[in-house]
PDB file of C-alpha atoms in Angstrom:
ATOM      1  CA  MET A1099       0.000   0.000   0.000  1.00  0.00           C
ATOM      2  CA  SER A1100       1.480   3.348  -1.028  1.00  0.00           C
ATOM      3  CA  SER A1101       2.094   5.993   1.622  1.00  0.00           C
ATOM      4  CA  PRO A1102      -0.341   8.919   1.658  1.00  0.00           C
ATOM      5  CA  ALA A1103       0.968  12.048  -0.012  1.00  0.00           C
ATOM      6  CA  ILE A1104       1.946  14.931   2.276  1.00  0.00           C
ATOM      7  CA  VAL A1105       0.511  18.202   1.001  1.00  0.00           C
ATOM      8  CA  VAL A1106       2.298  21.293   2.288  1.00  0.00           C
ATOM      9  CA  PRO A1107       0.187  24.453   1.718  1.00  0.00           C
ATOM     10  CA  ILE A1108       1.978  27.549   0.454  1.00  0.00           C
ATOM     11  CA  PRO A1109       1.869  30.342   3.054  1.00  0.00           C
ATOM     12  CA  ALA A1110      -0.262  33.281   1.941  1.00  0.00           C
ATOM     13  CA  GLN A1111       2.608  35.759   2.117  1.00  0.00           C
ATOM     14  CA  GLU A1112       4.722  33.616  -0.232  1.00  0.00           C
ATOM     15  CA  ALA A1113       1.864  33.094  -2.686  1.00  0.00           C
ATOM     16  CA  SER A1114       1.350  36.864  -3.003  1.00  0.00           C
ATOM     17  CA  VAL A1115       4.963  37.670  -4.006  1.00  0.00           C
ATOM     18  CA  PRO A1116       5.036  38.861  -7.651  1.00  0.00           C
ATOM     19  CA  ALA A1117       6.954  36.586  -9.993  1.00  0.00           C
ATOM     20  CA  ALA A1118       9.101  39.470 -11.267  1.00  0.00           C
ATOM     21  CA  ALA A1119      10.224  40.497  -7.796  1.00  0.00           C
ATOM     22  CA  ALA A1120      13.909  39.903  -7.207  1.00  0.00           C
ATOM     23  CA  PRO A1121      14.316  37.891  -3.998  1.00  0.00           C
ATOM     24  CA  GLY A1122      16.621  39.548  -1.516  1.00  0.00           C
ATOM     25  CA  PRO A1123      18.454  37.939   1.398  1.00  0.00           C
ATOM     26  CA  ALA A1124      15.433  38.217   3.670  1.00  0.00           C
ATOM     27  CA  ALA A1125      13.144  36.622   1.077  1.00  0.00           C
ATOM     28  CA  SER A1126      15.364  33.526   0.827  1.00  0.00           C
ATOM     29  CA  MET A1127      15.292  32.795   4.553  1.00  0.00           C
ATOM     30  CA  PRO A1128      11.799  31.155   4.650  1.00  0.00           C
ATOM     31  CA  ALA A1129      12.818  28.830   1.811  1.00  0.00           C
ATOM     32  CA  ARG A1130      15.967  27.788   3.649  1.00  0.00           C
ATOM     33  CA  ARG A1131      13.987  27.202   6.836  1.00  0.00           C
ATOM     34  CA  GLY A1132      11.457  25.187   4.850  1.00  0.00           C
ATOM     35  CA  ARG A1133      14.166  23.016   3.334  1.00  0.00           C
ATOM     36  CA  ALA A1134      15.756  22.442   6.741  1.00  0.00           C
ATOM     37  CA  TRP A1135      12.365  21.458   8.185  1.00  0.00           C
ATOM     38  CA  TRP A1136      11.814  19.025   5.336  1.00  0.00           C
ATOM     39  CA  ARG A1137      15.241  17.450   5.835  1.00  0.00           C
ATOM     40  CA  ARG A1138      14.500  16.954   9.534  1.00  0.00           C
ATOM     41  CA  LEU A1139      11.144  15.345   8.693  1.00  0.00           C
ATOM     42  CA  ARG A1140      12.773  12.965   6.219  1.00  0.00           C
ATOM     43  CA  ALA A1141      15.451  12.031   8.753  1.00  0.00           C
ATOM     44  CA  LEU A1142      12.797  11.191  11.368  1.00  0.00           C
ATOM     45  CA  ALA A1143      10.745   9.166   8.886  1.00  0.00           C
ATOM     46  CA  ALA A1144      13.722   7.167   7.564  1.00  0.00           C
ATOM     47  CA  PRO A1145      14.111   3.702   9.142  1.00  0.00           C
ATOM     48  CA  ARG A1146      17.024   3.346  11.519  1.00  0.00           C
ATOM     49  CA  GLN A1147      19.789   1.154  10.158  1.00  0.00           C
ATOM     50  CA  LEU A1148      21.199  -1.220  12.742  1.00  0.00           C
ATOM     51  CA  SER A1149      24.914  -1.875  12.636  1.00  0.00           C
ATOM     52  CA  HIS A1150      26.129  -5.279  11.461  1.00  0.00           C
ATOM     53  CA  GLU A1151      27.266  -6.196  14.986  1.00  0.00           C
ATOM     54  CA  VAL A1152      23.931  -5.218  16.548  1.00  0.00           C
ATOM     55  CA  GLN A1153      21.948  -7.180  13.950  1.00  0.00           C
ATOM     56  CA  HIS A1154      24.069 -10.251  14.575  1.00  0.00           C
ATOM     57  CA  ALA A1155      23.622  -9.953  18.352  1.00  0.00           C
ATOM     58  CA  TYR A1156      19.835  -9.606  17.987  1.00  0.00           C
ATOM     59  CA  LEU A1157      19.661 -12.686  15.763  1.00  0.00           C
ATOM     60  CA  GLU A1158      21.758 -14.787  18.138  1.00  0.00           C
ATOM     61  CA  ARG A1159      19.523 -13.849  21.059  1.00  0.00           C
ATOM     62  CA  LEU A1160      16.398 -14.507  19.005  1.00  0.00           C
ATOM     63  CA  LEU A1161      17.705 -17.918  17.955  1.00  0.00           C
ATOM     64  CA  ALA A1162      18.581 -18.813  21.548  1.00  0.00           C
ATOM     65  CA  LEU A1163      15.065 -17.887  22.698  1.00  0.00           C
ATOM     66  CA  LEU A1164      13.356 -19.918  19.969  1.00  0.00           C
ATOM     67  CA  GLU A1165      15.553 -22.941  20.675  1.00  0.00           C
ATOM     68  CA  ASP A1166      14.766 -22.671  24.393  1.00  0.00           C
ATOM     69  CA  ALA A1167      11.052 -22.584  23.567  1.00  0.00           C
ATOM     70  CA  ARG A1168      11.463 -25.666  21.378  1.00  0.00           C
ATOM     71  CA  THR A1169      13.160 -27.576  24.177  1.00  0.00           C
ATOM     72  CA  GLN A1170      10.231 -26.803  26.468  1.00  0.00           C
ATOM     73  CA  LEU A1171       7.622 -27.819  23.904  1.00  0.00           C
ATOM     74  CA  SER A1172       9.478 -31.064  23.189  1.00  0.00           C
ATOM     75  CA  ALA A1173       9.218 -31.910  26.896  1.00  0.00           C
ATOM     76  CA  GLY A1174       5.451 -31.331  27.011  1.00  0.00           C
ATOM     77  CA  TRP A1175       2.774 -29.496  25.029  1.00  0.00           C
ATOM     78  CA  VAL A1176      -0.617 -28.310  26.266  1.00  0.00           C
ATOM     79  CA  GLN A1177      -3.747 -26.628  24.917  1.00  0.00           C
ATOM     80  CA  ASP A1178      -6.224 -24.154  26.449  1.00  0.00           C
ATOM     81  CA  GLY A1179      -3.692 -22.688  28.858  1.00  0.00           C
ATOM     82  CA  TRP A1180      -0.215 -21.141  29.075  1.00  0.00           C
ATOM     83  CA  TRP A1181       1.289 -24.092  30.939  1.00  0.00           C
ATOM     84  CA  THR A1182       0.621 -26.711  33.589  1.00  0.00           C
ATOM     85  CA  SER A1183       1.986 -26.242  37.090  1.00  0.00           C
ATOM     86  CA  PRO A1184       2.806 -29.145  39.422  1.00  0.00           C
ATOM     87  CA  ALA A1185       0.572 -29.524  42.485  1.00  0.00           C
ATOM     88  CA  ASP A1186       0.254 -31.845  45.466  1.00  0.00           C
ATOM     89  CA  GLY A1187      -0.107 -35.536  44.777  1.00  0.00           C
ATOM     90  CA  GLY A1188       1.682 -35.342  41.433  1.00  0.00           C
ATOM     91  CA  ARG A1189      -1.215 -33.493  39.830  1.00  0.00           C
ATOM     92  CA  GLN A1190      -0.790 -30.835  37.134  1.00  0.00           C
ATOM     93  CA  ILE A1191      -2.866 -27.644  37.250  1.00  0.00           C
ATOM     94  CA  LEU A1192      -3.611 -25.906  33.954  1.00  0.00           C
ATOM     95  CA  VAL A1193      -2.759 -22.208  34.275  1.00  0.00           C
ATOM     96  CA  THR A1194      -4.771 -19.827  32.067  1.00  0.00           C
ATOM     97  CA  GLY A1195      -5.365 -16.101  31.609  1.00  0.00           C
ATOM     98  CA  LEU A1196      -4.571 -13.730  34.468  1.00  0.00           C
ATOM     99  CA  ALA A1197      -3.761 -16.643  36.771  1.00  0.00           C
ATOM    100  CA  ALA A1198      -0.462 -16.993  34.922  1.00  0.00           C
ATOM    101  CA  GLY A1199       0.688 -13.684  36.411  1.00  0.00           C
ATOM    102  CA  THR A1200       3.490 -11.539  35.029  1.00  0.00           C
ATOM    103  CA  SER A1201       6.308 -14.047  35.551  1.00  0.00           C
ATOM    104  CA  ALA A1202       6.705 -17.645  34.500  1.00  0.00           C
ATOM    105  CA  PRO A1203       7.245 -20.405  37.081  1.00  0.00           C
ATOM    106  CA  ALA A1204      10.599 -22.143  37.242  1.00  0.00           C
ATOM    107  CA  THR A1205       9.051 -25.584  36.751  1.00  0.00           C
ATOM    108  CA  VAL A1206       6.136 -26.590  34.540  1.00  0.00           C
ATOM    109  CA  GLY A1207       4.769 -29.847  33.229  1.00  0.00           C
ATOM    110  CA  ALA A1208       3.821 -28.709  29.726  1.00  0.00           C
ATOM    111  CA  VAL A1209       3.543 -25.449  27.788  1.00  0.00           C
ATOM    112  CA  CYS A1210       1.611 -24.026  24.873  1.00  0.00           C
ATOM    113  CA  LEU A1211       3.398 -22.250  22.029  1.00  0.00           C
ATOM    114  CA  VAL A1212       3.075 -18.742  23.452  1.00  0.00           C
ATOM    115  CA  GLY A1213       3.651 -19.991  26.989  1.00  0.00           C
ATOM    116  CA  ALA A1214       6.987 -21.456  25.884  1.00  0.00           C
ATOM    117  CA  LEU A1215       7.998 -18.066  24.480  1.00  0.00           C
ATOM    118  CA  ILE A1216       6.970 -16.321  27.709  1.00  0.00           C
ATOM    119  CA  ARG A1217       9.087 -18.658  29.818  1.00  0.00           C
ATOM    120  CA  ALA A1218      12.059 -18.448  27.436  1.00  0.00           C
ATOM    121  CA  GLY A1219      11.791 -14.664  27.455  1.00  0.00           C
ATOM    122  CA  ALA A1220      11.686 -14.575  31.255  1.00  0.00           C
ATOM    123  CA  ARG A1221      14.899 -16.580  31.376  1.00  0.00           C
ATOM    124  CA  GLN A1222      16.548 -14.318  28.818  1.00  0.00           C
ATOM    125  CA  GLY A1223      16.018 -11.329  31.063  1.00  0.00           C
ATOM    126  CA  ARG A1224      15.192  -7.676  30.658  1.00  0.00           C
ATOM    127  CA  ASP A1225      16.321  -7.395  27.026  1.00  0.00           C
ATOM    128  CA  SER A1226      14.327 -10.424  25.918  1.00  0.00           C
ATOM    129  CA  GLU A1227      13.680 -11.042  22.233  1.00  0.00           C
ATOM    130  CA  ALA A1228      10.228 -12.508  22.969  1.00  0.00           C
ATOM    131  CA  GLY A1229       8.537  -9.743  20.986  1.00  0.00           C
ATOM    132  CA  ARG A1230      10.541 -10.473  17.839  1.00  0.00           C
ATOM    133  CA  ALA A1231       9.967 -14.190  18.407  1.00  0.00           C
ATOM    134  CA  ILE A1232       6.201 -13.605  18.278  1.00  0.00           C
ATOM    135  CA  ASP A1233       6.595 -11.764  14.961  1.00  0.00           C
ATOM    136  CA  VAL A1234       8.808 -14.472  13.439  1.00  0.00           C
ATOM    137  CA  LEU A1235       6.526 -17.278  14.599  1.00  0.00           C
ATOM    138  CA  TYR A1236       3.461 -15.540  13.207  1.00  0.00           C
ATOM    139  CA  ASP A1237       5.175 -15.219   9.834  1.00  0.00           C
ATOM    140  CA  ALA A1238       6.253 -18.863   9.987  1.00  0.00           C
ATOM    141  CA  LEU A1239       2.633 -19.884  10.582  1.00  0.00           C
ATOM    142  CA  TRP A1240       1.485 -17.896   7.548  1.00  0.00           C
ATOM    143  CA  GLU A1241       4.255 -19.369   5.397  1.00  0.00           C
ATOM    144  CA  SER A1242       3.226 -22.872   6.480  1.00  0.00           C
ATOM    145  CA  ARG A1243      -0.187 -22.104   4.968  1.00  0.00           C
ATOM    146  CA  GLY A1244       1.329 -21.066   1.660  1.00  0.00           C
ATOM    147  CA  GLN A1245       1.025 -17.339   2.364  1.00  0.00           C
ATOM    148  CA  PRO A1246       3.883 -14.839   1.884  1.00  0.00           C
ATOM    149  CA  ALA A1247       5.619 -13.660   5.025  1.00  0.00           C
ATOM    150  CA  ALA A1248       4.688 -10.208   6.248  1.00  0.00           C
ATOM    151  CA  MET A1249       8.359  -9.473   6.984  1.00  0.00           C
ATOM    152  CA  PRO A1250      10.481 -11.357   4.423  1.00  0.00           C
ATOM    153  CA  GLY A1251      14.265 -11.558   4.498  1.00  0.00           C
ATOM    154  CA  PRO A1252      15.949  -9.096   6.846  1.00  0.00           C
ATOM    155  CA  GLY A1253      12.512  -8.149   8.152  1.00  0.00           C
ATOM    156  CA  VAL A1254      13.052 -10.840  10.782  1.00  0.00           C
ATOM    157  CA  LEU A1255      14.487  -8.014  12.907  1.00  0.00           C
ATOM    158  CA  ALA A1256      11.463  -5.760  12.488  1.00  0.00           C
ATOM    159  CA  VAL A1257       9.337  -4.999  15.531  1.00  0.00           C
ATOM    160  CA  SER A1258       5.531  -4.828  15.463  1.00  0.00           C
ATOM    161  CA  SER A1259       3.578  -2.251  17.417  1.00  0.00           C
ATOM    162  CA  PRO A1260       2.152  -3.440  20.767  1.00  0.00           C
ATOM    163  CA  GLN A1261      -1.361  -3.560  19.286  1.00  0.00           C
ATOM    164  CA  VAL A1262      -0.294  -5.642  16.285  1.00  0.00           C
ATOM    165  CA  ARG A1263       1.775  -7.956  18.442  1.00  0.00           C
ATOM    166  CA  GLN A1264      -1.162  -8.546  20.783  1.00  0.00           C
ATOM    167  CA  ALA A1265      -3.277  -9.552  17.788  1.00  0.00           C
ATOM    168  CA  LYS A1266      -0.533 -11.961  16.697  1.00  0.00           C
ATOM    169  CA  ILE A1267      -0.383 -13.491  20.179  1.00  0.00           C
ATOM    170  CA  GLN A1268      -4.140 -14.078  20.076  1.00  0.00           C
ATOM    171  CA  ALA A1269      -3.881 -15.659  16.616  1.00  0.00           C
ATOM    172  CA  LEU A1270      -1.046 -17.975  17.692  1.00  0.00           C
ATOM    173  CA  THR A1271      -2.981 -18.936  20.836  1.00  0.00           C
ATOM    174  CA  ARG A1272      -6.122 -19.793  18.858  1.00  0.00           C
ATOM    175  CA  TRP A1273      -4.053 -21.825  16.416  1.00  0.00           C
ATOM    176  CA  ASN A1274      -2.328 -23.711  19.252  1.00  0.00           C
ATOM    177  CA  ASP A1275      -5.707 -24.483  20.882  1.00  0.00           C
ATOM    178  CA  ALA A1276      -7.561 -25.469  17.702  1.00  0.00           C
ATOM    179  CA  GLU A1277      -9.252 -28.854  17.682  1.00  0.00           C
ATOM    180  CA  GLY A1278      -7.116 -31.452  15.939  1.00  0.00           C
ATOM    181  CA  ARG A1279      -3.873 -29.554  16.492  1.00  0.00           C
ATOM    182  CA  THR A1280      -0.923 -31.704  17.543  1.00  0.00           C
ATOM    183  CA  GLY A1281       2.381 -31.073  19.245  1.00  0.00           C
ATOM    184  CA  LYS A1282       4.106 -32.035  15.993  1.00  0.00           C
ATOM    185  CA  ASP A1283       2.238 -29.247  14.190  1.00  0.00           C
ATOM    186  CA  VAL A1284       3.485 -26.728  16.742  1.00  0.00           C
ATOM    187  CA  LEU A1285       7.075 -27.934  16.571  1.00  0.00           C
ATOM    188  CA  ALA A1286       6.983 -27.806  12.764  1.00  0.00           C
ATOM    189  CA  VAL A1287       6.045 -24.100  12.775  1.00  0.00           C
ATOM    190  CA  LEU A1288       8.640 -23.395  15.436  1.00  0.00           C
ATOM    191  CA  ASP A1289      11.280 -25.209  13.367  1.00  0.00           C
ATOM    192  CA  ARG A1290      10.337 -23.073  10.371  1.00  0.00           C
ATOM    193  CA  ALA A1291      10.882 -19.927  12.438  1.00  0.00           C
ATOM    194  CA  ILE A1292      14.223 -21.218  13.727  1.00  0.00           C
ATOM    195  CA  ALA A1293      15.368 -22.048  10.191  1.00  0.00           C
ATOM    196  CA  ARG A1294      14.535 -18.541   9.030  1.00  0.00           C
ATOM    197  CA  VAL A1295      16.587 -16.963  11.807  1.00  0.00           C
ATOM    198  CA  ILE A1296      19.514 -19.276  11.003  1.00  0.00           C
ATOM    199  CA  GLN A1297      19.312 -18.244   7.339  1.00  0.00           C
ATOM    200  CA  ASN A1298      19.513 -14.606   8.391  1.00  0.00           C
ATOM    201  CA  LEU A1299      22.514 -15.368  10.621  1.00  0.00           C
ATOM    202  CA  VAL A1300      24.308 -17.129   7.775  1.00  0.00           C
ATOM    203  CA  ALA A1301      23.739 -14.063   5.597  1.00  0.00           C
ATOM    204  CA  ARG A1302      25.446 -11.941   8.265  1.00  0.00           C
ATOM    205  CA  PRO A1303      28.894 -13.297   9.151  1.00  0.00           C
ATOM    206  CA  ALA A1304      29.896 -13.020  12.778  1.00  0.00           C
ATOM    207  CA  PRO A1305      31.499  -9.676  13.710  1.00  0.00           C
ATOM    208  CA  GLY A1306      35.156  -9.662  12.777  1.00  0.00           C
ATOM    209  CA  VAL A1307      34.725 -12.364  10.099  1.00  0.00           C
ATOM    210  CA  PRO A1308      35.043 -11.050   6.505  1.00  0.00           C
ATOM    211  CA  ALA A1309      32.020 -11.868   4.364  1.00  0.00           C
ATOM    212  CA  GLY A1310      34.183 -13.424   1.638  1.00  0.00           C
ATOM    213  CA  SER A1311      35.745 -15.897   4.032  1.00  0.00           C
ATOM    214  CA  LEU A1312      32.482 -17.896   4.232  1.00  0.00           C
ATOM    215  CA  SER A1313      32.203 -18.524   0.488  1.00  0.00           C
TER     216      SER A1313
END
C-alpha cells in the first residue's frame, strides 16, 4: 500500500509575491527554513539502520530464545492454557489467563506455544527477544499455509507495534488451541521460524569475520 501524499500548503505571504520580484536575502530565509524542516522530517521518517554487529547480536539472542522454547515444547505441550503447574499428589494444574501472572514459574509440566515463548523470554532477562519471536513465529505460521511472510528476508528483525503484536499473540494462541492440532504441528512451525533466523545469521557473518571468508 502506497504511503499517503503529504501536502504542504503555500503560506499566503509567499503566494502573493510577484513573480518578477527579485528575492533579496530576507526573502530567501523562509525557503531555507522550509528546506531544513523538510530534511528533519525525512530524517525522522527514515528507518534506523542497525549496525552489522547489533543485527548479529539480535539474531543470536532470538535464535537462543526460539531454541529454548522448542526444548520446552518437546518436553510437554498443552492446549487451552499457558502451561501446567505441578501440584500436590503429582497433579498438574492448567494455568490460564490472568492466573499466569506476570512471571513464568521455574518448573512446569507442559507449555503451549506462546507460553513457551513467555518462559524463554523470562529466562533471557530484561532485554528479551520474545517480541521479535512472536513476529517471526506468526510469519512462519502464515508461510506454512502457503502465504507470503509479512516481513520477508531481513525483516526478521522488524518490531511490530504493541497492538499488532497482541493480535498476533491471540492468533497464535487460537491456532495452538484449535481442535485437531498436535504437538508435531506446533514444533513444525517453530522449526520453520528457527530455520529462518539461522538463514539470516548465515547471511550476516559473525562480527570480525570477513564476508568473503564464508564462500
